[in-house]
């Protein structure tokens, strides 16, 4: 049965009248809590960025201070060497000249506290003169790195060598040297200034860099001259493959980066700088963990306060949402009960109008629809058609196959009849027993005959076995009636009587026929004249 239906009440509950504040309240509470957490998270990240940024500026300033100190220290020593080289190359190395130079060197070392000593070596590495009050002449420094460098390089600039132990005092020293040339430009010796390592250590220890902070100074080749924290085993170590030298200095002579130390594995905020004029590189680094220690403590406190606030808001929101939920559930329960009642009533109404076996409309529904459509056709001067269907030899079918098979046969025929409805206004019903009926509003006789023939053919094409039918399968006979009822002249029962008469004609004509009847036909007319094949 196909007919238009209105939306059930439960669907209407999904509209504006069924709108609930519960999802909105839950969303609001969740949004507030998430917003607070997001703001807290953003503030935490922002504070971390600020802390790291300040630490980067601090390490950069520290590196600048260390670089300036190294530059000034080397510059003072190198200035002495420049004058000393010029004097030796000009005045020579006679005994009287060396005696004058000795007094000068002793005075210079006394004036510059960072200097450990000043030395002049001959071209073979022997000691010519130095700043020691008692001159030593039985030592030779031809094996030193700086001596070999100047002997093999004609460069007249300063050379900062790796840290070594002084042969005269045994202390760790940093060497700054320059080449001395003979009048013909050949190698004539080396002028050397040594800087006490403790001078740098004492200066670096003045800085507050935490327990895991680090400061180092290295020459241009990446040889470590000094590092805080001090470790004698690291002096002279080649760090040219460490990130500062390998990855960052080739890109920029000055910079700051977060680097994991290759010495002790500590991650530090490292500011590095190449010293201008002298082949030196300095670095000042602060431990990232120590820099962020105060930030972590503040984060814990802020998150604790923020967490308590969020929990408080969540608890209050939960109470409010729970009250709303209880109210919504109460209203929903009442609405559901109403909807269920309406659905039950609708189901009962539908069942009251439906045939239980075939699923088509029942006789009661058909009678009501017939009167309504007949009245409408009278008002609108429209045509009304009726198709009456009867299963051929159905009593024999029940006798042969049983009533259960008979019911199944009627269900199959009912499906054929139901599928044959073409318009929403058409009605297919079980009229009684093995009879079924079509009510076709607004349909004339040719249209009704076409529908009837379609049902007849579809029923036969089912191929339901029927040994009691000469054709061997179940067939139907169909009677059709159609006319335009006139007000006060025709009654609905006339349409049924005409269709029943046409059905009788179809039965009398040999069954499996479609016949029609109209009000103008004489009652004694031969039935075979009405056969439609």
Short mmCIF file of C-alpha atoms in Angstrom, two decimals:
data_model
loop_
_atom_site.label_atom_id
_atom_site.label_comp_id
_atom_site.label_asym_id
_atom_site.label_seq_id
_atom_site.Cartn_x
_atom_site.Cartn_y
_atom_site.Cartn_z
CA UNK A 1 0.00 0.00 0.00
CA UNK A 2 1.59 3.22 -1.17
CA UNK A 3 0.18 6.49 0.14
CA UNK A 4 1.62 9.76 1.46
CA UNK A 5 2.32 10.07 5.18
CA UNK A 6 3.10 12.98 7.47
CA UNK A 7 6.27 12.99 9.55
CA UNK A 8 5.91 11.05 12.81
CA UNK A 9 5.89 13.13 15.98
CA UNK A 10 9.28 11.78 17.06
CA UNK A 11 10.87 13.41 14.01
CA UNK A 12 9.27 16.69 14.91
CA UNK A 13 11.12 16.43 18.23
CA UNK A 14 14.35 16.90 16.29
CA UNK A 15 13.20 20.36 15.24
CA UNK A 16 13.14 23.58 17.17
CA UNK A 17 10.67 22.28 19.75
CA UNK A 18 13.08 19.45 20.58
CA UNK A 19 16.11 21.75 20.90
CA UNK A 20 18.06 21.08 24.10
CA UNK A 21 20.40 23.33 25.99
CA UNK A 22 22.37 20.33 27.26
CA UNK A 23 24.84 20.07 24.33
CA UNK A 24 25.28 23.83 24.41
CA UNK A 25 25.97 23.82 28.15
CA UNK A 26 28.44 20.95 27.85
CA UNK A 27 30.16 22.65 24.92
CA UNK A 28 30.39 25.92 26.85
CA UNK A 29 31.96 24.28 29.92
CA UNK A 30 34.39 22.27 27.79
CA UNK A 31 35.25 25.36 25.75
CA UNK A 32 35.96 27.42 28.88
CA UNK A 33 38.16 24.69 30.35
CA UNK A 34 40.01 24.14 27.08
CA UNK A 35 40.46 27.88 26.65
CA UNK A 36 41.99 28.19 30.10
CA UNK A 37 44.27 25.24 29.42
CA UNK A 38 45.23 26.66 26.03
CA UNK A 39 46.00 30.07 27.51
CA UNK A 40 48.01 28.42 30.27
CA UNK A 41 49.88 26.34 27.73
CA UNK A 42 50.57 29.38 25.55
CA UNK A 43 51.79 31.41 28.54
CA UNK A 44 54.04 28.52 29.55
CA UNK A 45 55.57 28.27 26.09
CA UNK A 46 55.91 32.04 25.91
CA UNK A 47 57.68 32.15 29.26
CA UNK A 48 60.02 29.42 28.05
CA UNK A 49 60.82 31.37 24.89
CA UNK A 50 61.49 34.51 26.93
CA UNK A 51 63.73 32.58 29.32
CA UNK A 52 65.71 31.06 26.47
CA UNK A 53 65.91 34.41 24.68
CA UNK A 54 67.28 36.11 27.79
CA UNK A 55 69.77 33.28 28.26
CA UNK A 56 70.85 33.65 24.62
CA UNK A 57 71.45 37.38 25.13
CA UNK A 58 73.33 36.66 28.35
CA UNK A 59 75.56 34.07 26.71
CA UNK A 60 76.16 36.41 23.74
CA UNK A 61 77.24 39.22 26.08
CA UNK A 62 79.40 36.76 27.96
CA UNK A 63 81.03 35.59 24.75
CA UNK A 64 81.66 39.21 23.78
CA UNK A 65 83.34 39.84 27.14
CA UNK A 66 85.49 36.71 26.84
CA UNK A 67 86.44 37.57 23.26
CA UNK A 68 87.36 41.12 24.21
CA UNK A 69 89.45 39.90 27.13
CA UNK A 70 91.25 37.39 24.90
CA UNK A 71 91.83 40.05 22.27
CA UNK A 72 93.22 42.55 24.78
CA UNK A 73 95.45 39.95 26.38
CA UNK A 74 96.87 38.70 23.08
CA UNK A 75 97.13 42.24 21.75
CA UNK A 76 99.28 43.40 24.66
CA UNK A 77 101.61 40.43 24.29
CA UNK A 78 101.73 40.80 20.51
CA UNK A 79 102.50 44.51 20.76
CA UNK A 80 105.58 43.66 22.80
CA UNK A 81 106.59 41.05 20.20
CA UNK A 82 106.22 43.50 17.29
CA UNK A 83 108.63 45.93 18.89
CA UNK A 84 110.99 43.18 19.92
CA UNK A 85 111.13 41.65 16.42
CA UNK A 86 111.79 45.05 14.85
CA UNK A 87 114.62 45.74 17.33
CA UNK A 88 116.31 42.37 16.86
CA UNK A 89 116.09 42.57 13.05
CA UNK A 90 117.46 46.14 13.13
CA UNK A 91 120.10 46.05 15.90
CA UNK A 92 121.15 42.40 15.71
CA UNK A 93 121.89 39.99 18.55
CA UNK A 94 125.28 41.11 19.85
CA UNK A 95 126.05 40.44 23.49
CA UNK A 96 125.60 44.09 24.42
CA UNK A 97 122.30 44.30 22.54
CA UNK A 98 121.01 41.09 24.13
CA UNK A 99 121.89 42.49 27.58
CA UNK A 100 119.80 45.61 26.85
CA UNK A 101 116.97 43.47 25.54
CA UNK A 102 117.09 41.30 28.66
CA UNK A 103 116.52 44.31 30.91
CA UNK A 104 113.64 45.40 28.67
CA UNK A 105 111.99 41.99 28.77
CA UNK A 106 112.24 41.75 32.54
CA UNK A 107 110.55 45.14 32.82
CA UNK A 108 107.78 44.27 30.36
CA UNK A 109 106.89 41.04 32.16
CA UNK A 110 106.79 42.90 35.46
CA UNK A 111 104.41 45.48 33.95
CA UNK A 112 102.05 42.96 32.29
CA UNK A 113 100.84 40.48 34.89
CA UNK A 114 99.26 38.18 32.30
CA UNK A 115 102.68 37.48 30.77
CA UNK A 116 104.45 34.37 31.94
CA UNK A 117 107.55 35.21 29.99
CA UNK A 118 109.11 36.63 26.78
CA UNK A 119 111.72 34.67 24.81
CA UNK A 120 113.90 35.06 21.74
CA UNK A 121 115.17 31.91 20.03
CA UNK A 122 117.88 31.59 17.44
CA UNK A 123 117.29 29.97 14.08
CA UNK A 124 118.37 26.61 15.53
CA UNK A 125 115.99 26.85 18.50
CA UNK A 126 118.57 27.76 21.13
CA UNK A 127 117.69 30.43 23.72
CA UNK A 128 119.19 33.85 22.97
CA UNK A 129 117.52 35.93 25.63
CA UNK A 130 114.36 35.89 27.78
CA UNK A 131 112.59 37.71 30.60
CA UNK A 132 113.96 35.50 33.35
CA UNK A 133 116.24 37.21 35.77
CA UNK A 134 118.72 34.34 35.49
CA UNK A 135 119.32 33.49 31.87
CA UNK A 136 119.28 29.85 30.87
CA UNK A 137 121.31 28.97 27.78
CA UNK A 138 121.33 25.19 27.69
CA UNK A 139 117.74 24.73 26.47
CA UNK A 140 116.39 24.34 22.96
CA UNK A 141 112.82 24.86 21.69
CA UNK A 142 113.18 23.74 18.11
CA UNK A 143 110.68 20.94 18.83
CA UNK A 144 107.85 23.30 19.72
CA UNK A 145 104.86 23.70 17.43
CA UNK A 146 105.22 27.45 17.12
CA UNK A 147 108.92 27.15 16.20
CA UNK A 148 108.22 24.64 13.44
CA UNK A 149 105.36 26.79 12.18
CA UNK A 150 107.48 29.94 11.74
CA UNK A 151 110.38 28.01 10.28
CA UNK A 152 108.12 26.63 7.55
CA UNK A 153 105.91 29.70 6.99
CA UNK A 154 107.00 33.11 5.80
CA UNK A 155 103.90 34.70 7.30
CA UNK A 156 104.96 37.64 9.54
CA UNK A 157 101.67 37.71 11.51
CA UNK A 158 101.20 36.43 15.05
CA UNK A 159 100.74 32.72 15.69
CA UNK A 160 98.78 31.42 18.68
CA UNK A 161 99.92 27.91 19.39
CA UNK A 162 98.42 25.06 21.41
CA UNK A 163 98.87 25.06 25.20
CA UNK A 164 102.16 23.64 26.40
CA UNK A 165 104.05 23.23 29.64
CA UNK A 166 106.82 25.73 30.12
CA UNK A 167 110.29 24.18 30.02
CA UNK A 168 111.51 26.73 32.50
CA UNK A 169 108.69 26.60 35.12
CA UNK A 170 106.57 23.57 34.21
CA UNK A 171 103.35 25.67 34.20
CA UNK A 172 100.69 25.50 31.49
CA UNK A 173 101.04 28.42 29.13
CA UNK A 174 99.48 29.83 25.96
CA UNK A 175 102.01 30.88 23.35
CA UNK A 176 101.96 33.92 21.06
CA UNK A 177 104.85 34.14 18.62
CA UNK A 178 106.22 36.01 15.61
CA UNK A 179 108.88 35.13 13.06
CA UNK A 180 112.28 36.86 13.02
CA UNK A 181 113.91 37.22 9.61
CA UNK A 182 117.53 37.58 8.64
CA UNK A 183 118.53 40.59 6.49
CA UNK A 184 118.13 38.41 3.39
CA UNK A 185 114.56 37.42 4.43
CA UNK A 186 115.42 33.90 5.53
CA UNK A 187 114.33 32.42 8.83
CA UNK A 188 116.28 33.92 11.70
CA UNK A 189 114.46 32.76 14.80
CA UNK A 190 111.31 33.28 16.87
CA UNK A 191 110.09 35.89 19.32
CA UNK A 192 107.74 34.30 21.84
CA UNK A 193 105.42 35.63 24.53
CA UNK A 194 103.86 33.14 26.92
CA UNK A 195 100.65 33.83 28.82
CA UNK A 196 100.01 32.15 32.14
CA UNK A 197 96.98 29.84 31.81
CA UNK A 198 95.88 30.82 35.32
CA UNK A 199 95.34 34.36 34.09
CA UNK A 200 92.51 33.18 31.85
CA UNK A 201 91.22 30.73 34.47
CA UNK A 202 90.90 33.40 37.12
CA UNK A 203 89.09 35.68 34.69
CA UNK A 204 86.63 32.96 33.55
CA UNK A 205 85.86 31.92 37.12
CA UNK A 206 84.47 35.37 37.83
CA UNK A 207 81.44 34.73 35.61
CA UNK A 208 78.30 33.19 37.02
CA UNK A 209 77.49 30.48 34.48
CA UNK A 210 76.02 27.81 36.75
CA UNK A 211 77.36 24.38 37.55
CA UNK A 212 77.07 23.11 33.99
CA UNK A 213 77.97 26.27 32.09
CA UNK A 214 81.12 26.32 29.97
CA UNK A 215 83.62 28.79 28.50
CA UNK A 216 86.38 27.88 26.11
CA UNK A 217 88.99 29.54 23.97
CA UNK A 218 90.60 27.80 20.99
CA UNK A 219 92.97 28.82 18.24
CA UNK A 220 91.91 29.12 14.61
CA UNK A 221 92.68 25.47 13.89
CA UNK A 222 90.27 24.25 16.54
CA UNK A 223 92.89 23.37 19.15
CA UNK A 224 91.46 23.89 22.64
CA UNK A 225 93.55 26.34 24.64
CA UNK A 226 91.48 26.54 27.80
CA UNK A 227 88.08 25.51 29.04
CA UNK A 228 85.96 26.11 32.08
CA UNK A 229 85.33 23.81 33.85
CA UNK A 230 89.08 23.20 33.76
CA UNK A 231 90.29 19.76 32.78
CA UNK A 232 94.00 19.40 32.15
CA UNK A 233 93.41 16.36 29.95
CA UNK A 234 91.43 18.50 27.48
CA UNK A 235 94.18 21.07 26.88
CA UNK A 236 95.37 20.89 23.32
CA UNK A 237 92.46 18.70 22.22
CA UNK A 238 91.33 19.03 18.60
CA UNK A 239 87.70 20.21 18.59
CA UNK A 240 87.59 21.26 14.93
CA UNK A 241 84.92 18.62 14.19
CA UNK A 242 82.64 19.81 16.97
CA UNK A 243 79.45 21.65 15.87
CA UNK A 244 80.76 25.17 16.60
CA UNK A 245 83.69 24.76 14.20
CA UNK A 246 82.19 22.29 11.77
CA UNK A 247 78.62 23.57 11.39
CA UNK A 248 78.34 27.17 12.57
CA UNK A 249 81.60 29.11 12.14
CA UNK A 250 81.74 28.45 8.37
CA UNK A 251 78.35 30.18 8.11
CA UNK A 252 78.92 33.11 10.44
CA UNK A 253 81.79 34.34 12.63
CA UNK A 254 79.30 35.25 15.38
CA UNK A 255 76.21 33.41 16.49
CA UNK A 256 74.17 31.58 19.11
CA UNK A 257 72.88 28.01 18.90
CA UNK A 258 71.62 25.23 21.14
CA UNK A 259 74.32 22.58 20.94
CA UNK A 260 74.91 19.32 22.72
CA UNK A 261 78.50 19.32 23.91
CA UNK A 262 80.83 16.74 22.42
CA UNK A 263 82.93 16.89 25.60
CA UNK A 264 80.42 16.14 28.38
CA UNK A 265 77.13 15.64 26.52
CA UNK A 266 75.38 18.62 28.15
CA UNK A 267 72.97 20.62 25.99
CA UNK A 268 73.86 24.29 26.20
CA UNK A 269 72.85 27.65 24.77
CA UNK A 270 76.14 28.37 23.08
CA UNK A 271 77.27 31.80 21.87
CA UNK A 272 80.46 31.75 19.83
CA UNK A 273 82.62 34.46 18.31
CA UNK A 274 85.73 34.56 16.17
CA UNK A 275 88.24 37.12 17.48
CA UNK A 276 89.15 39.71 14.90
CA UNK A 277 92.83 40.08 13.91
CA UNK A 278 93.98 37.05 15.92
CA UNK A 279 93.24 33.40 15.05
CA UNK A 280 91.09 32.77 18.12
CA UNK A 281 87.61 31.46 18.74
CA UNK A 282 85.81 31.89 22.05
CA UNK A 283 82.56 30.41 23.27
CA UNK A 284 80.35 31.02 26.29
CA UNK A 285 77.59 28.52 26.97
CA UNK A 286 74.83 28.19 29.57
CA UNK A 287 73.23 24.86 30.42
CA UNK A 288 69.73 24.72 28.98
CA UNK A 289 68.50 22.66 31.93
CA UNK A 290 69.82 25.21 34.41
CA UNK A 291 68.42 28.11 32.41
CA UNK A 292 64.98 26.48 32.40
CA UNK A 293 65.08 25.36 36.03
CA UNK A 294 63.25 28.44 37.33
CA UNK A 295 60.86 28.26 34.39
CA UNK A 296 60.02 24.66 35.28
CA UNK A 297 59.32 25.61 38.88
CA UNK A 298 57.09 28.50 37.79
CA UNK A 299 55.38 26.21 35.29
CA UNK A 300 54.62 23.64 37.99
CA UNK A 301 53.14 26.30 40.27
CA UNK A 302 51.16 27.97 37.48
CA UNK A 303 49.88 24.67 36.16
CA UNK A 304 48.87 23.61 39.66
CA UNK A 305 46.89 26.82 40.17
CA UNK A 306 45.48 26.62 36.65
CA UNK A 307 44.58 22.96 37.11
CA UNK A 308 42.73 23.68 40.34
CA UNK A 309 40.85 26.51 38.61
CA UNK A 310 39.94 24.29 35.67
CA UNK A 311 38.80 21.52 37.99
CA UNK A 312 36.68 24.00 39.94
CA UNK A 313 35.07 25.33 36.77
CA UNK A 314 34.61 21.78 35.50
CA UNK A 315 32.94 20.72 38.77
CA UNK A 316 30.59 23.70 38.77
CA UNK A 317 29.88 23.11 35.10
CA UNK A 318 29.24 19.44 35.80
CA UNK A 319 26.67 20.32 38.44
CA UNK A 320 24.94 22.77 36.13
CA UNK A 321 25.02 20.36 33.20
CA UNK A 322 23.71 17.56 35.41
CA UNK A 323 20.73 19.66 36.45
CA UNK A 324 20.07 20.54 32.84
CA UNK A 325 20.45 16.89 31.88
CA UNK A 326 17.93 15.79 34.49
CA UNK A 327 15.44 18.34 33.25
CA UNK A 328 16.08 17.42 29.63
CA UNK A 329 15.69 13.72 30.40
CA UNK A 330 12.40 14.39 32.19
CA UNK A 331 11.12 16.39 29.24
CA UNK A 332 12.49 13.83 26.82
CA UNK A 333 10.77 11.04 28.74
CA UNK A 334 7.44 12.80 28.50
CA UNK A 335 8.00 13.57 24.82
CA UNK A 336 9.04 9.99 24.13
CA UNK A 337 5.97 8.67 25.89
CA UNK A 338 3.78 10.97 23.83
CA UNK A 339 5.54 9.99 20.61
CA UNK A 340 5.29 6.30 21.44
CA UNK A 341 1.58 6.68 22.13
CA UNK A 342 1.06 8.50 18.85
CA UNK A 343 3.10 5.86 17.05
CA UNK A 344 1.05 3.09 18.63
CA UNK A 345 -2.15 4.83 17.65
CA UNK A 346 -0.88 5.27 14.13
CA UNK A 347 0.17 1.62 13.97
CA UNK A 348 -3.20 0.49 15.27
CA UNK A 349 -4.95 2.70 12.75
CA UNK A 350 -2.80 1.27 9.96
CA UNK A 351 -3.40 -2.31 11.11
CA UNK A 352 -7.13 -1.62 11.30
CA UNK A 353 -7.06 -0.73 7.60
CA UNK A 354 -4.65 -3.49 6.44
CA UNK A 355 -5.25 -7.06 5.45
CA UNK A 356 -3.09 -9.34 7.55
CA UNK A 357 -2.46 -11.94 4.86
CA UNK A 358 -1.68 -9.94 1.71
CA UNK A 359 -0.58 -6.64 3.21
CA UNK A 360 -3.10 -4.82 1.02
CA UNK A 361 -5.87 -2.59 2.33
CA UNK A 362 -8.72 -4.52 3.94
CA UNK A 363 -12.39 -4.48 3.03
CA UNK A 364 -13.19 -1.82 5.64
CA UNK A 365 -10.56 0.55 4.21
CA UNK A 366 -11.77 -0.15 0.68
CA UNK A 367 -15.40 0.64 1.52
CA UNK A 368 -14.40 3.95 3.13
CA UNK A 369 -12.16 4.92 0.20
CA UNK A 370 -14.84 3.94 -2.34
CA UNK A 371 -17.43 6.26 -0.77
CA UNK A 372 -14.89 9.11 -0.51
CA UNK A 373 -13.62 8.78 -4.08
CA UNK A 374 -17.14 8.34 -5.45
CA UNK A 375 -18.24 11.60 -3.77
CA UNK A 376 -15.16 13.39 -5.10
CA UNK A 377 -15.77 12.14 -8.64
CA UNK A 378 -19.35 13.42 -8.40
CA UNK A 379 -18.19 16.85 -7.24
CA UNK A 380 -15.40 17.18 -9.79
CA UNK A 381 -17.21 15.45 -12.70
CA UNK A 382 -14.35 12.98 -12.85
CA UNK A 383 -14.15 9.36 -13.87
CA UNK A 384 -13.80 6.52 -11.35
CA UNK A 385 -12.70 2.98 -12.27
CA UNK A 386 -12.85 -0.29 -10.37
CA UNK A 387 -10.87 -3.46 -11.18
CA UNK A 388 -12.10 -6.66 -9.48
CA UNK A 389 -9.67 -9.62 -9.51
CA UNK A 390 -10.46 -13.25 -8.68
CA UNK A 391 -8.06 -16.23 -8.59
CA UNK A 392 -9.19 -18.95 -10.99
CA UNK A 393 -10.02 -22.41 -9.61
CA UNK A 394 -8.88 -21.34 -6.14
CA UNK A 395 -11.09 -23.90 -4.34
CA UNK A 396 -9.40 -26.66 -6.31
CA UNK A 397 -6.00 -25.16 -5.44
CA UNK A 398 -6.81 -25.39 -1.72
CA UNK A 399 -8.09 -28.94 -2.15
CA UNK A 400 -4.93 -30.01 -4.00
CA UNK A 401 -2.21 -28.11 -2.14
CA UNK A 402 -3.79 -27.24 1.19
CA UNK A 403 -4.82 -24.03 2.85
CA UNK A 404 -1.26 -23.06 3.84
CA UNK A 405 -0.18 -23.16 0.21
CA UNK A 406 -3.39 -21.33 -0.64
CA UNK A 407 -2.48 -18.51 1.73
CA UNK A 408 0.98 -18.33 0.18
CA UNK A 409 -0.59 -18.18 -3.29
CA UNK A 410 -2.78 -15.25 -2.19
CA UNK A 411 0.28 -13.46 -0.77
CA UNK A 412 2.05 -13.75 -4.12
CA UNK A 413 -0.99 -12.48 -6.02
CA UNK A 414 -1.28 -9.68 -3.45
CA UNK A 415 2.30 -8.60 -4.17
CA UNK A 416 1.51 -8.52 -7.90
CA UNK A 417 -1.55 -6.37 -7.24
CA UNK A 418 0.38 -4.08 -4.90
CA UNK A 419 3.24 -3.61 -7.38
CA UNK A 420 0.73 -2.72 -10.10
CA UNK A 421 -0.32 0.52 -8.41
CA UNK A 422 1.07 3.40 -10.48
CA UNK A 423 -0.17 6.49 -8.64
CA UNK A 424 -0.26 7.52 -4.97
CA UNK A 425 -4.07 7.93 -5.13
CA UNK A 426 -4.70 4.39 -6.33
CA UNK A 427 -5.84 1.82 -3.77
CA UNK A 428 -5.31 -1.95 -3.86
CA UNK A 429 -7.34 -3.99 -1.38
CA UNK A 430 -8.36 -7.52 -0.55
CA UNK A 431 -12.09 -7.61 -1.20
CA UNK A 432 -12.74 -10.99 0.33
CA UNK A 433 -11.55 -14.61 0.04
CA UNK A 434 -9.51 -14.90 -3.17
CA UNK A 435 -10.91 -11.61 -4.57
CA UNK A 436 -8.83 -8.41 -4.74
CA UNK A 437 -9.78 -5.00 -6.02
CA UNK A 438 -8.22 -1.86 -7.55
CA UNK A 439 -9.83 1.55 -6.99
CA UNK A 440 -8.53 3.97 -9.62
CA UNK A 441 -9.67 7.62 -9.16
CA UNK A 442 -9.52 9.82 -12.26
CA UNK A 443 -9.15 6.81 -14.57
CA UNK A 444 -11.30 6.07 -17.62
CA UNK A 445 -12.14 2.65 -19.02
CA UNK A 446 -9.11 2.27 -21.37
CA UNK A 447 -6.75 3.14 -18.54
CA UNK A 448 -8.43 0.70 -16.18
CA UNK A 449 -8.32 -2.05 -18.82
CA UNK A 450 -4.58 -1.50 -19.26
CA UNK A 451 -4.00 -1.87 -15.52
CA UNK A 452 -6.20 -4.96 -15.40
CA UNK A 453 -4.40 -6.63 -18.29
CA UNK A 454 -1.07 -5.89 -16.64
CA UNK A 455 -2.22 -7.63 -13.45
CA UNK A 456 -3.51 -10.63 -15.39
CA UNK A 457 -0.27 -11.10 -17.27
CA UNK A 458 1.87 -10.57 -14.15
CA UNK A 459 -0.14 -13.17 -12.20
CA UNK A 460 0.23 -15.73 -14.98
CA UNK A 461 3.94 -15.00 -15.35
CA UNK A 462 4.50 -15.93 -11.71
CA UNK A 463 4.26 -19.54 -12.89
CA UNK A 464 2.74 -20.81 -9.65
CA UNK A 465 1.88 -24.48 -10.26
CA UNK A 466 -1.84 -25.31 -10.29
CA UNK A 467 -2.77 -28.79 -11.49
CA UNK A 468 -6.45 -27.92 -11.17
CA UNK A 469 -6.14 -25.17 -13.79
CA UNK A 470 -6.14 -26.29 -17.44
CA UNK A 471 -3.17 -23.98 -18.05
CA UNK A 472 -1.18 -25.70 -15.27
CA UNK A 473 -0.42 -22.41 -13.47
CA UNK A 474 -2.34 -19.99 -11.32
CA UNK A 475 -4.28 -17.38 -13.33
CA UNK A 476 -6.75 -14.65 -12.49
CA UNK A 477 -9.96 -13.34 -14.04
CA UNK A 478 -10.54 -9.60 -13.99
CA UNK A 479 -13.66 -7.49 -14.20
CA UNK A 480 -13.43 -3.79 -14.99
CA UNK A 481 -15.97 -1.00 -14.61
CA UNK A 482 -15.58 2.76 -15.10
CA UNK A 483 -17.95 5.71 -15.45
CA UNK A 484 -18.46 9.32 -14.41
CA UNK A 485 -20.97 9.26 -11.53
CA UNK A 486 -23.77 11.82 -11.53
CA UNK A 487 -24.93 13.47 -8.36
CA UNK A 488 -28.23 12.08 -7.04
CA UNK A 489 -28.35 9.56 -9.91
CA UNK A 490 -25.59 7.07 -9.17
CA UNK A 491 -24.43 5.25 -6.05
CA UNK A 492 -21.05 3.72 -5.22
CA UNK A 493 -22.50 0.23 -5.10
CA UNK A 494 -23.30 0.47 -8.82
CA UNK A 495 -19.57 0.57 -9.63
CA UNK A 496 -18.99 -2.60 -7.60
CA UNK A 497 -21.96 -4.34 -9.21
CA UNK A 498 -20.72 -3.46 -12.71
CA UNK A 499 -17.22 -4.76 -11.92
CA UNK A 500 -18.70 -7.92 -10.44
CA UNK A 501 -20.81 -8.40 -13.57
CA UNK A 502 -17.67 -7.97 -15.73
CA UNK A 503 -15.83 -10.51 -13.55
CA UNK A 504 -18.67 -12.98 -14.04
CA UNK A 505 -18.35 -12.46 -17.79
CA UNK A 506 -14.61 -13.18 -17.59
CA UNK A 507 -15.27 -16.38 -15.65
CA UNK A 508 -17.95 -17.41 -18.08
CA UNK A 509 -15.67 -16.73 -21.05
CA UNK A 510 -13.15 -19.33 -19.93
CA UNK A 511 -11.27 -17.51 -17.15
CA UNK A 512 -7.84 -15.85 -17.39
CA UNK A 513 -9.78 -13.01 -19.06
CA UNK A 514 -10.24 -9.26 -18.65
CA UNK A 515 -13.83 -8.09 -19.28
CA UNK A 516 -15.58 -4.84 -18.70
CA UNK A 517 -19.12 -3.62 -18.14
CA UNK A 518 -20.78 -0.19 -18.35
CA UNK A 519 -24.15 1.21 -17.25
CA UNK A 520 -25.41 1.48 -20.87
CA UNK A 521 -24.98 -2.24 -21.71
CA UNK A 522 -28.15 -4.35 -21.99
CA UNK A 523 -28.30 -7.06 -19.38
CA UNK A 524 -28.93 -9.83 -21.93
CA UNK A 525 -25.87 -9.01 -24.09
CA UNK A 526 -23.65 -12.02 -24.88
CA UNK A 527 -20.76 -12.26 -22.43
CA UNK A 528 -18.26 -13.12 -25.15
CA UNK A 529 -18.68 -9.62 -26.58
CA UNK A 530 -16.98 -8.19 -23.55
CA UNK A 531 -13.82 -10.28 -23.69
CA UNK A 532 -10.55 -8.32 -23.73
CA UNK A 533 -7.54 -10.27 -24.67
#
